[in-house]
Amino acid sequence: MKVLIAGGSGFIGRSLIDRLVQAGHTAVILTRRPAMTDIPPNPSIRSLHWDARSVGEWWQVVNDTDAIINLAGEAIAAKRWTVAQKDRISTSRIDATRTVVRAIEKATRKPKVLISASGIGYYGDVREGDLDESSPHGDDFFARLSLQWESEALRAEKHAVRVVTLRTGIVLHPGGGAMKKFHLPFKFFVGGPLGPGTQWMSWIHREDAIRAMLFALENQSLSGPLNITAPYPVTMREFCRTLGSALRRPSWIPVPGFALRLVLGEMADVVLKGQRAVPRRLLQAGFSFKFPQLEQAMSDLMS
Ligand SMILES: NC(=O)c1ccc[n+]([C@@H]2O[C@H](COP(=O)([O-])OP(=O)(O)OC[C@H]3O[C@@H](n4cnc5c(N)ncnc54)[C@H](OP(=O)(O)O)[C@@H]3O)[C@@H](O)[C@H]2O)c1
């Protein structure tokens, strides 16, 4: 299969591309960089330049593409959330998704499937109860963004393209994402839960996240939203306790929510809010998790 990956140069994309190539597929990365010089030379991987906002010459590759995976968007926790940064977080996702769908519209031969990123933030801040793909969306910044992000992707259905939106939880791997940020304070013996500790964290081992994406790619009966989360979410307190014990460090210095808000501003919501998402549709479709429990995942990730 030839797979086009928008935003394939990031934390999830790089690992996904490795796995696609191992499975015998070829990957074309859409990147804003003039050239991707940091990918190992491989005849199965190439990169094309785009600006993530307009349909340039690159669109022609869509005629020759079996599947598109869209991961592009401004990093969420890289900078303080000023009004301008929040706007970049939203606009980059909406524009990139709209641009991918416009390229599909233009292509004379359409891809069979579009797999497009979203997040469990879709559900908003929910303290109690399991959230599956039929649960309603929330009404905060992320929930509204995810709703719009998904509806841009779903426009490709008009062109008989199967669309899957990935409501991904916190992807765990020491190479990046949330774990890289949590790791440092624990390493220096000052780790502990952020905020009340009772907020839910819907996490997933990166390997399972990639396996679930390949499952969605190949399983033609799947369309619509998919929760990409492990079946057993944990509270923030439990997450920190498990991380501490995998690192042989105590989890003992809680950081109160007000202090986080002082330091991080509104971005603190990323860790202070939570939801208990469950991968109902993946399990119903027969997906089996390699790391369903956090302890197994942590001990693998730390080994
Ligand atoms: N990691 C997680 O735990 C997690 C959880 C839930 C959802 N997600 C979603 O999954 C997607 C991939 O996540 P990731 O962790 O791999 O993200 P990432 O490492 O930040 O990579 C995203 C890619 O998007 C491109 N990008 C960055 N800023 C952009 C902008 N302003 N406009 C257009 N493109 C831009 C970059 O590619 P170039 O620089 O090459 O253009 C980058 O490599 C994201 O949309 C994210 O919101 C991730």
Tab-separated table of C-alpha atoms and ligand atoms in Angstrom:
chain	number	residue	atom	x	y	z
A	1	MET	CA	0.000	0.000	0.000
A	2	LYS	CA	1.209	3.532	-0.688
A	3	VAL	CA	0.456	5.752	2.316
A	4	LEU	CA	0.654	9.557	2.405
A	5	ILE	CA	1.294	10.917	5.905
A	6	ALA	CA	0.677	14.587	6.622
A	7	GLY	CA	2.666	15.629	9.718
A	8	GLY	CA	4.536	12.327	9.582
A	9	SER	CA	7.750	13.849	10.940
A	10	GLY	CA	6.616	13.949	14.588
A	11	PHE	CA	6.499	11.743	17.677
A	12	ILE	CA	3.749	9.420	16.391
A	13	GLY	CA	4.476	9.766	12.671
A	14	ARG	CA	8.085	8.576	12.778
A	15	SER	CA	7.230	5.445	14.660
A	16	LEU	CA	4.224	4.816	12.399
A	17	ILE	CA	6.388	5.153	9.283
A	18	ASP	CA	8.927	2.641	10.635
A	19	ARG	CA	6.094	0.177	11.200
A	20	LEU	CA	4.488	0.804	7.785
A	21	VAL	CA	7.794	0.197	6.029
A	22	GLN	CA	8.466	-2.961	8.072
A	23	ALA	CA	5.052	-4.221	6.938
A	24	GLY	CA	6.021	-3.704	3.275
A	25	HIS	CA	4.167	-0.417	2.599
A	26	THR	CA	5.671	2.722	1.107
A	27	ALA	CA	5.370	6.086	2.864
A	28	VAL	CA	5.289	9.637	1.523
A	29	ILE	CA	5.590	12.325	4.221
A	30	LEU	CA	4.045	15.763	3.784
A	31	THR	CA	6.231	18.227	5.700
A	32	ARG	CA	6.596	22.005	5.966
A	33	ARG	CA	10.367	21.617	6.055
A	34	PRO	CA	12.181	22.339	2.782
A	35	ALA	CA	13.712	18.852	3.001
A	36	MET	CA	13.685	16.119	5.587
A	37	THR	CA	17.343	15.376	5.972
A	38	ASP	CA	16.940	13.418	9.199
A	39	ILE	CA	15.226	10.341	7.787
A	40	PRO	CA	17.471	7.389	7.021
A	41	PRO	CA	17.819	6.783	3.272
A	42	ASN	CA	15.212	4.193	2.361
A	43	PRO	CA	13.625	3.613	-1.041
A	44	SER	CA	10.262	3.069	0.699
A	45	ILE	CA	10.178	6.557	2.298
A	46	ARG	CA	10.159	9.954	0.665
A	47	SER	CA	9.079	13.414	1.710
A	48	LEU	CA	7.247	16.190	-0.107
A	49	HIS	CA	7.014	19.819	0.857
A	50	TRP	CA	3.647	21.446	1.664
A	51	ASP	CA	2.634	24.527	3.618
A	52	ALA	CA	-0.237	22.690	5.374
A	53	ARG	CA	-2.646	25.400	4.159
A	54	SER	CA	-2.874	25.150	0.402
A	55	VAL	CA	-3.078	22.514	-2.277
A	56	GLY	CA	0.280	22.763	-4.060
A	57	GLU	CA	1.927	20.558	-6.671
A	58	TRP	CA	2.106	17.737	-4.155
A	59	TRP	CA	-1.610	16.999	-4.604
A	60	GLN	CA	-0.816	14.890	-7.676
A	61	VAL	CA	0.659	12.185	-5.465
A	62	VAL	CA	-2.865	11.593	-4.117
A	63	ASN	CA	-3.841	10.037	-7.489
A	64	ASP	CA	-1.358	7.340	-6.743
A	65	THR	CA	-2.068	6.907	-3.005
A	66	ASP	CA	-4.056	4.127	-1.335
A	67	ALA	CA	-4.402	5.710	2.101
A	68	ILE	CA	-3.829	9.066	3.794
A	69	ILE	CA	-2.975	9.524	7.454
A	70	ASN	CA	-3.262	13.067	8.758
A	71	LEU	CA	-1.344	13.908	11.945
A	72	ALA	CA	-0.425	17.535	11.265
A	73	GLY	CA	-0.872	20.266	13.831
A	74	GLU	CA	0.976	22.757	16.015
A	75	ALA	CA	2.404	21.020	19.123
A	76	ILE	CA	-0.034	21.368	22.013
A	77	ALA	CA	2.235	21.669	25.024
A	78	ALA	CA	5.295	23.318	23.485
A	79	LYS	CA	4.492	26.962	24.287
A	80	ARG	CA	2.363	28.946	26.718
A	81	TRP	CA	-1.220	29.300	25.512
A	82	THR	CA	-1.487	32.924	24.527
A	83	VAL	CA	-4.505	33.856	22.424
A	84	ALA	CA	-2.253	33.676	19.346
A	85	GLN	CA	-0.869	30.240	20.292
A	86	LYS	CA	-4.360	28.811	20.888
A	87	ASP	CA	-5.302	30.113	17.495
A	88	ARG	CA	-2.250	28.376	15.945
A	89	ILE	CA	-3.170	25.103	17.688
A	90	SER	CA	-6.679	25.236	16.196
A	91	THR	CA	-6.028	26.765	12.813
A	92	SER	CA	-3.089	24.495	11.988
A	93	ARG	CA	-5.276	21.394	12.520
A	94	ILE	CA	-8.343	22.688	10.710
A	95	ASP	CA	-6.344	24.077	7.763
A	96	ALA	CA	-4.182	20.958	7.349
A	97	THR	CA	-7.213	18.646	7.435
A	98	ARG	CA	-9.196	20.852	5.046
A	99	THR	CA	-6.210	20.950	2.677
A	100	VAL	CA	-5.869	17.156	2.684
A	101	VAL	CA	-9.585	16.818	1.876
A	102	ARG	CA	-9.311	19.407	-0.913
A	103	ALA	CA	-6.477	17.386	-2.464
A	104	ILE	CA	-8.706	14.295	-2.296
A	105	GLU	CA	-11.488	16.254	-4.048
A	106	LYS	CA	-9.062	17.210	-6.807
A	107	ALA	CA	-7.652	13.728	-7.352
A	108	THR	CA	-9.105	11.697	-10.192
A	109	ARG	CA	-8.263	8.453	-8.372
A	110	LYS	CA	-9.288	8.690	-4.708
A	111	PRO	CA	-7.562	6.960	-1.789
A	112	LYS	CA	-9.587	4.224	-0.115
A	113	VAL	CA	-9.220	5.598	3.393
A	114	LEU	CA	-8.401	8.776	5.311
A	115	ILE	CA	-7.271	8.302	8.900
A	116	SER	CA	-7.240	11.628	10.676
A	117	ALA	CA	-6.016	12.611	14.133
A	118	SER	CA	-8.321	13.846	16.873
A	119	GLY	CA	-8.085	13.464	20.644
A	120	ILE	CA	-9.971	12.365	23.733
A	121	GLY	CA	-10.259	16.069	24.523
A	122	TYR	CA	-13.340	15.692	22.277
A	123	TYR	CA	-15.262	14.586	25.388
A	124	GLY	CA	-14.311	17.636	27.494
A	125	ASP	CA	-13.583	17.402	31.223
A	126	VAL	CA	-15.593	14.447	32.580
A	127	ARG	CA	-15.021	13.253	36.141
A	128	GLU	CA	-17.158	10.102	36.276
A	129	GLY	CA	-18.127	7.224	33.999
A	130	ASP	CA	-16.700	5.516	30.929
A	131	LEU	CA	-16.637	7.432	27.656
A	132	ASP	CA	-16.965	5.468	24.459
A	133	GLU	CA	-17.266	6.702	20.903
A	134	SER	CA	-21.009	7.334	21.301
A	135	SER	CA	-20.521	9.709	24.265
A	136	PRO	CA	-21.334	13.377	23.625
A	137	HIS	CA	-18.674	15.985	22.945
A	138	GLY	CA	-17.732	18.531	25.598
A	139	ASP	CA	-17.759	22.303	25.350
A	140	ASP	CA	-14.263	23.533	26.235
A	141	PHE	CA	-11.460	24.649	23.906
A	142	PHE	CA	-10.301	21.141	23.013
A	143	ALA	CA	-13.757	19.658	22.696
A	144	ARG	CA	-14.832	22.358	20.238
A	145	LEU	CA	-11.565	22.049	18.315
A	146	SER	CA	-11.831	18.243	18.089
A	147	LEU	CA	-15.416	18.443	16.869
A	148	GLN	CA	-14.465	20.836	14.081
A	149	TRP	CA	-11.250	18.895	13.282
A	150	GLU	CA	-13.223	15.666	12.876
A	151	SER	CA	-15.962	17.266	10.807
A	152	GLU	CA	-13.353	18.603	8.348
A	153	ALA	CA	-12.005	15.050	7.910
A	154	LEU	CA	-15.488	13.559	7.517
A	155	ARG	CA	-16.065	15.723	4.412
A	156	ALA	CA	-13.948	13.173	2.511
A	157	GLU	CA	-16.838	10.697	2.894
A	158	LYS	CA	-18.642	12.624	0.138
A	159	HIS	CA	-16.006	11.211	-2.215
A	160	ALA	CA	-16.599	7.623	-1.130
A	161	VAL	CA	-13.483	7.634	1.034
A	162	ARG	CA	-13.665	5.667	4.301
A	163	VAL	CA	-12.854	8.092	7.121
A	164	VAL	CA	-11.602	7.116	10.579
A	165	THR	CA	-10.964	9.772	13.241
A	166	LEU	CA	-8.519	8.817	15.974
A	167	ARG	CA	-9.581	10.040	19.417
A	168	THR	CA	-6.156	9.361	20.819
A	169	GLY	CA	-5.320	9.406	24.514
A	170	ILE	CA	-1.950	10.226	26.093
A	171	VAL	CA	0.593	8.342	23.999
A	172	LEU	CA	3.348	6.915	26.185
A	173	HIS	CA	6.944	6.542	25.079
A	174	PRO	CA	10.099	7.990	26.661
A	175	GLY	CA	11.088	9.433	23.266
A	176	GLY	CA	8.516	12.237	23.437
A	177	GLY	CA	5.006	13.359	24.282
A	178	ALA	CA	3.750	13.554	27.872
A	179	MET	CA	6.151	10.972	29.283
A	180	LYS	CA	9.211	13.003	28.405
A	181	LYS	CA	7.745	15.886	30.425
A	182	PHE	CA	6.813	13.706	33.411
A	183	HIS	CA	10.119	11.861	33.420
A	184	LEU	CA	12.413	14.732	34.449
A	185	PRO	CA	10.931	15.663	37.860
A	186	PHE	CA	10.775	11.979	38.810
A	187	LYS	CA	14.389	11.500	37.822
A	188	PHE	CA	15.343	14.263	40.268
A	189	PHE	CA	13.166	12.869	43.090
A	190	VAL	CA	10.572	15.664	42.884
A	191	GLY	CA	7.846	13.806	41.009
A	192	GLY	CA	4.228	13.679	42.075
A	193	PRO	CA	0.664	14.093	40.858
A	194	LEU	CA	-0.322	17.335	39.159
A	195	GLY	CA	-3.517	18.950	40.432
A	196	PRO	CA	-6.040	16.985	42.499
A	197	GLY	CA	-4.696	13.573	41.425
A	198	THR	CA	-8.217	12.237	40.960
A	199	GLN	CA	-8.546	13.335	37.308
A	200	TRP	CA	-8.608	10.439	34.823
A	201	MET	CA	-5.801	9.783	32.376
A	202	SER	CA	-6.623	7.777	29.277
A	203	TRP	CA	-3.209	6.604	28.175
A	204	ILE	CA	-1.872	4.209	25.507
A	205	HIS	CA	1.563	2.657	24.909
A	206	ARG	CA	2.914	4.085	21.638
A	207	GLU	CA	3.320	0.600	20.229
A	208	ASP	CA	-0.385	-0.143	20.764
A	209	ALA	CA	-1.317	3.257	19.310
A	210	ILE	CA	0.615	2.429	16.123
A	211	ARG	CA	-0.816	-1.110	15.997
A	212	ALA	CA	-4.327	0.348	16.356
A	213	MET	CA	-3.679	2.790	13.505
A	214	LEU	CA	-2.533	-0.060	11.243
A	215	PHE	CA	-5.593	-2.058	12.335
A	216	ALA	CA	-7.838	0.860	11.294
A	217	LEU	CA	-5.955	1.140	8.010
A	218	GLU	CA	-6.491	-2.489	7.109
A	219	ASN	CA	-9.892	-3.177	8.656
A	220	GLN	CA	-12.336	-1.988	6.011
A	221	SER	CA	-15.348	-2.326	8.278
A	222	LEU	CA	-14.096	0.452	10.569
A	223	SER	CA	-15.148	4.033	9.970
A	224	GLY	CA	-15.989	7.049	12.131
A	225	PRO	CA	-14.458	7.775	15.537
A	226	LEU	CA	-12.148	5.336	17.331
A	227	ASN	CA	-10.891	5.802	20.869
A	228	ILE	CA	-7.170	5.031	20.726
A	229	THR	CA	-6.701	4.401	24.445
A	230	ALA	CA	-5.797	1.405	26.586
A	231	PRO	CA	-8.787	-0.435	28.106
A	232	TYR	CA	-7.785	0.494	31.675
A	233	PRO	CA	-7.476	4.249	32.239
A	234	VAL	CA	-5.988	5.378	35.560
A	235	THR	CA	-6.182	8.442	37.768
A	236	MET	CA	-3.326	10.939	37.755
A	237	ARG	CA	-2.334	9.703	41.249
A	238	GLU	CA	-2.157	6.087	40.045
A	239	PHE	CA	-0.257	7.128	36.921
A	240	CYS	CA	2.420	8.912	38.974
A	241	ARG	CA	2.652	6.054	41.481
A	242	THR	CA	3.202	3.557	38.633
A	243	LEU	CA	5.721	5.797	36.868
A	244	GLY	CA	7.583	6.348	40.164
A	245	SER	CA	7.756	2.658	40.888
A	246	ALA	CA	8.963	1.844	37.335
A	247	LEU	CA	11.699	4.466	37.786
A	248	ARG	CA	12.345	3.416	41.410
A	249	ARG	CA	11.580	6.954	42.498
A	250	PRO	CA	8.990	8.217	44.986
A	251	SER	CA	5.815	9.910	43.785
A	252	TRP	CA	5.399	12.257	46.707
A	253	ILE	CA	5.388	15.930	45.746
A	254	PRO	CA	1.922	16.875	44.526
A	255	VAL	CA	1.778	20.088	42.503
A	256	PRO	CA	-1.418	21.978	43.322
A	257	GLY	CA	-3.651	23.050	40.458
A	258	PHE	CA	-3.405	26.786	41.305
A	259	ALA	CA	0.418	26.637	41.061
A	260	LEU	CA	0.192	24.927	37.689
A	261	ARG	CA	-2.198	27.587	36.470
A	262	LEU	CA	0.229	30.282	37.656
A	263	VAL	CA	3.126	28.721	35.761
A	264	LEU	CA	1.374	27.301	32.704
A	265	GLY	CA	-1.690	29.531	32.381
A	266	GLU	CA	-4.599	27.925	30.543
A	267	MET	CA	-2.293	25.187	29.205
A	268	ALA	CA	-2.551	23.646	32.694
A	269	ASP	CA	-5.964	22.355	31.543
A	270	VAL	CA	-4.123	19.672	29.554
A	271	VAL	CA	-3.194	17.956	32.834
A	272	LEU	CA	-5.863	19.242	35.218
A	273	LYS	CA	-8.769	18.069	33.105
A	274	GLY	CA	-9.347	14.423	32.315
A	275	GLN	CA	-11.658	11.803	30.991
A	276	ARG	CA	-12.055	8.037	31.310
A	277	ALA	CA	-12.183	6.977	27.661
A	278	VAL	CA	-12.487	3.304	26.739
A	279	PRO	CA	-11.656	1.722	23.349
A	280	ARG	CA	-15.104	0.159	22.877
A	281	ARG	CA	-15.038	0.015	19.071
A	282	LEU	CA	-11.473	-1.300	18.806
A	283	LEU	CA	-12.297	-4.127	21.235
A	284	GLN	CA	-15.567	-4.938	19.440
A	285	ALA	CA	-13.634	-5.158	16.161
A	286	GLY	CA	-11.263	-7.728	17.720
A	287	PHE	CA	-8.187	-5.574	18.368
A	288	SER	CA	-5.969	-7.036	21.064
A	289	PHE	CA	-3.775	-4.780	23.164
A	290	LYS	CA	-0.191	-5.772	23.896
A	291	PHE	CA	-0.180	-3.447	26.920
A	292	PRO	CA	-3.697	-3.173	28.367
A	293	GLN	CA	-2.491	-2.351	31.920
A	294	LEU	CA	-0.337	0.621	32.859
A	295	GLU	CA	2.120	-1.431	34.935
A	296	GLN	CA	2.962	-3.670	31.971
A	297	ALA	CA	3.311	-0.639	29.704
A	298	MET	CA	5.569	1.238	32.134
A	299	SER	CA	7.823	-1.708	32.785
A	300	ASP	CA	8.215	-2.221	29.025
A	301	LEU	CA	8.831	1.482	28.408
A	302	MET	CA	11.407	1.753	31.182
A	303	SER	CA	13.258	-1.447	30.314
B	1	LIG	N1	1.188	12.526	21.220
B	1	LIG	C1	0.036	12.367	21.873
B	1	LIG	O1	0.024	11.911	23.052
B	1	LIG	C2	-1.277	12.702	21.176
B	1	LIG	C3	-2.474	12.474	21.881
B	1	LIG	C4	-3.688	12.788	21.275
B	1	LIG	C5	-3.703	13.314	19.988
B	1	LIG	N2	-2.524	13.534	19.329
B	1	LIG	C6	-2.587	14.145	17.991
B	1	LIG	O2	-1.924	13.324	17.044
B	1	LIG	C7	-1.224	14.134	16.081
B	1	LIG	C8	0.237	13.682	16.023
B	1	LIG	O3	0.794	13.793	17.329
B	1	LIG	P1	2.369	13.876	17.572
B	1	LIG	O4	2.567	13.691	19.032
B	1	LIG	O5	3.095	13.015	16.590
B	1	LIG	O6	2.612	15.406	17.211
B	1	LIG	P2	3.991	16.145	16.829
B	1	LIG	O7	5.165	15.355	17.259
B	1	LIG	O8	3.862	17.555	17.341
B	1	LIG	O9	3.960	16.125	15.223
B	1	LIG	C9	2.968	16.777	14.484
B	1	LIG	C10	3.528	17.183	13.133
B	1	LIG	O10	2.683	18.248	12.644
B	1	LIG	C11	3.462	19.172	11.906
B	1	LIG	N3	3.193	20.532	12.411
B	1	LIG	C12	3.694	21.132	13.527
B	1	LIG	N4	3.232	22.391	13.631
B	1	LIG	C13	2.425	22.583	12.560
B	1	LIG	C14	1.685	23.697	12.098
B	1	LIG	N5	1.664	24.875	12.754
B	1	LIG	N6	0.959	23.546	10.952
B	1	LIG	C15	0.961	22.365	10.274
B	1	LIG	N7	1.678	21.289	10.645
B	1	LIG	C16	2.391	21.406	11.785
B	1	LIG	C17	4.923	18.857	12.108
B	1	LIG	O11	5.435	18.361	10.877
B	1	LIG	P3	6.431	19.246	9.922
B	1	LIG	O12	7.224	20.143	10.827
B	1	LIG	O13	7.261	18.188	9.267
B	1	LIG	O14	5.531	19.956	8.990
B	1	LIG	C18	4.936	17.765	13.171
B	1	LIG	O15	5.897	16.769	12.936
B	1	LIG	C19	-1.369	15.583	16.536
B	1	LIG	O16	-2.350	16.215	15.749
B	1	LIG	C20	-1.823	15.477	17.975
B	1	LIG	O17	-2.666	16.550	18.391
B	1	LIG	C21	-1.323	13.242	19.898
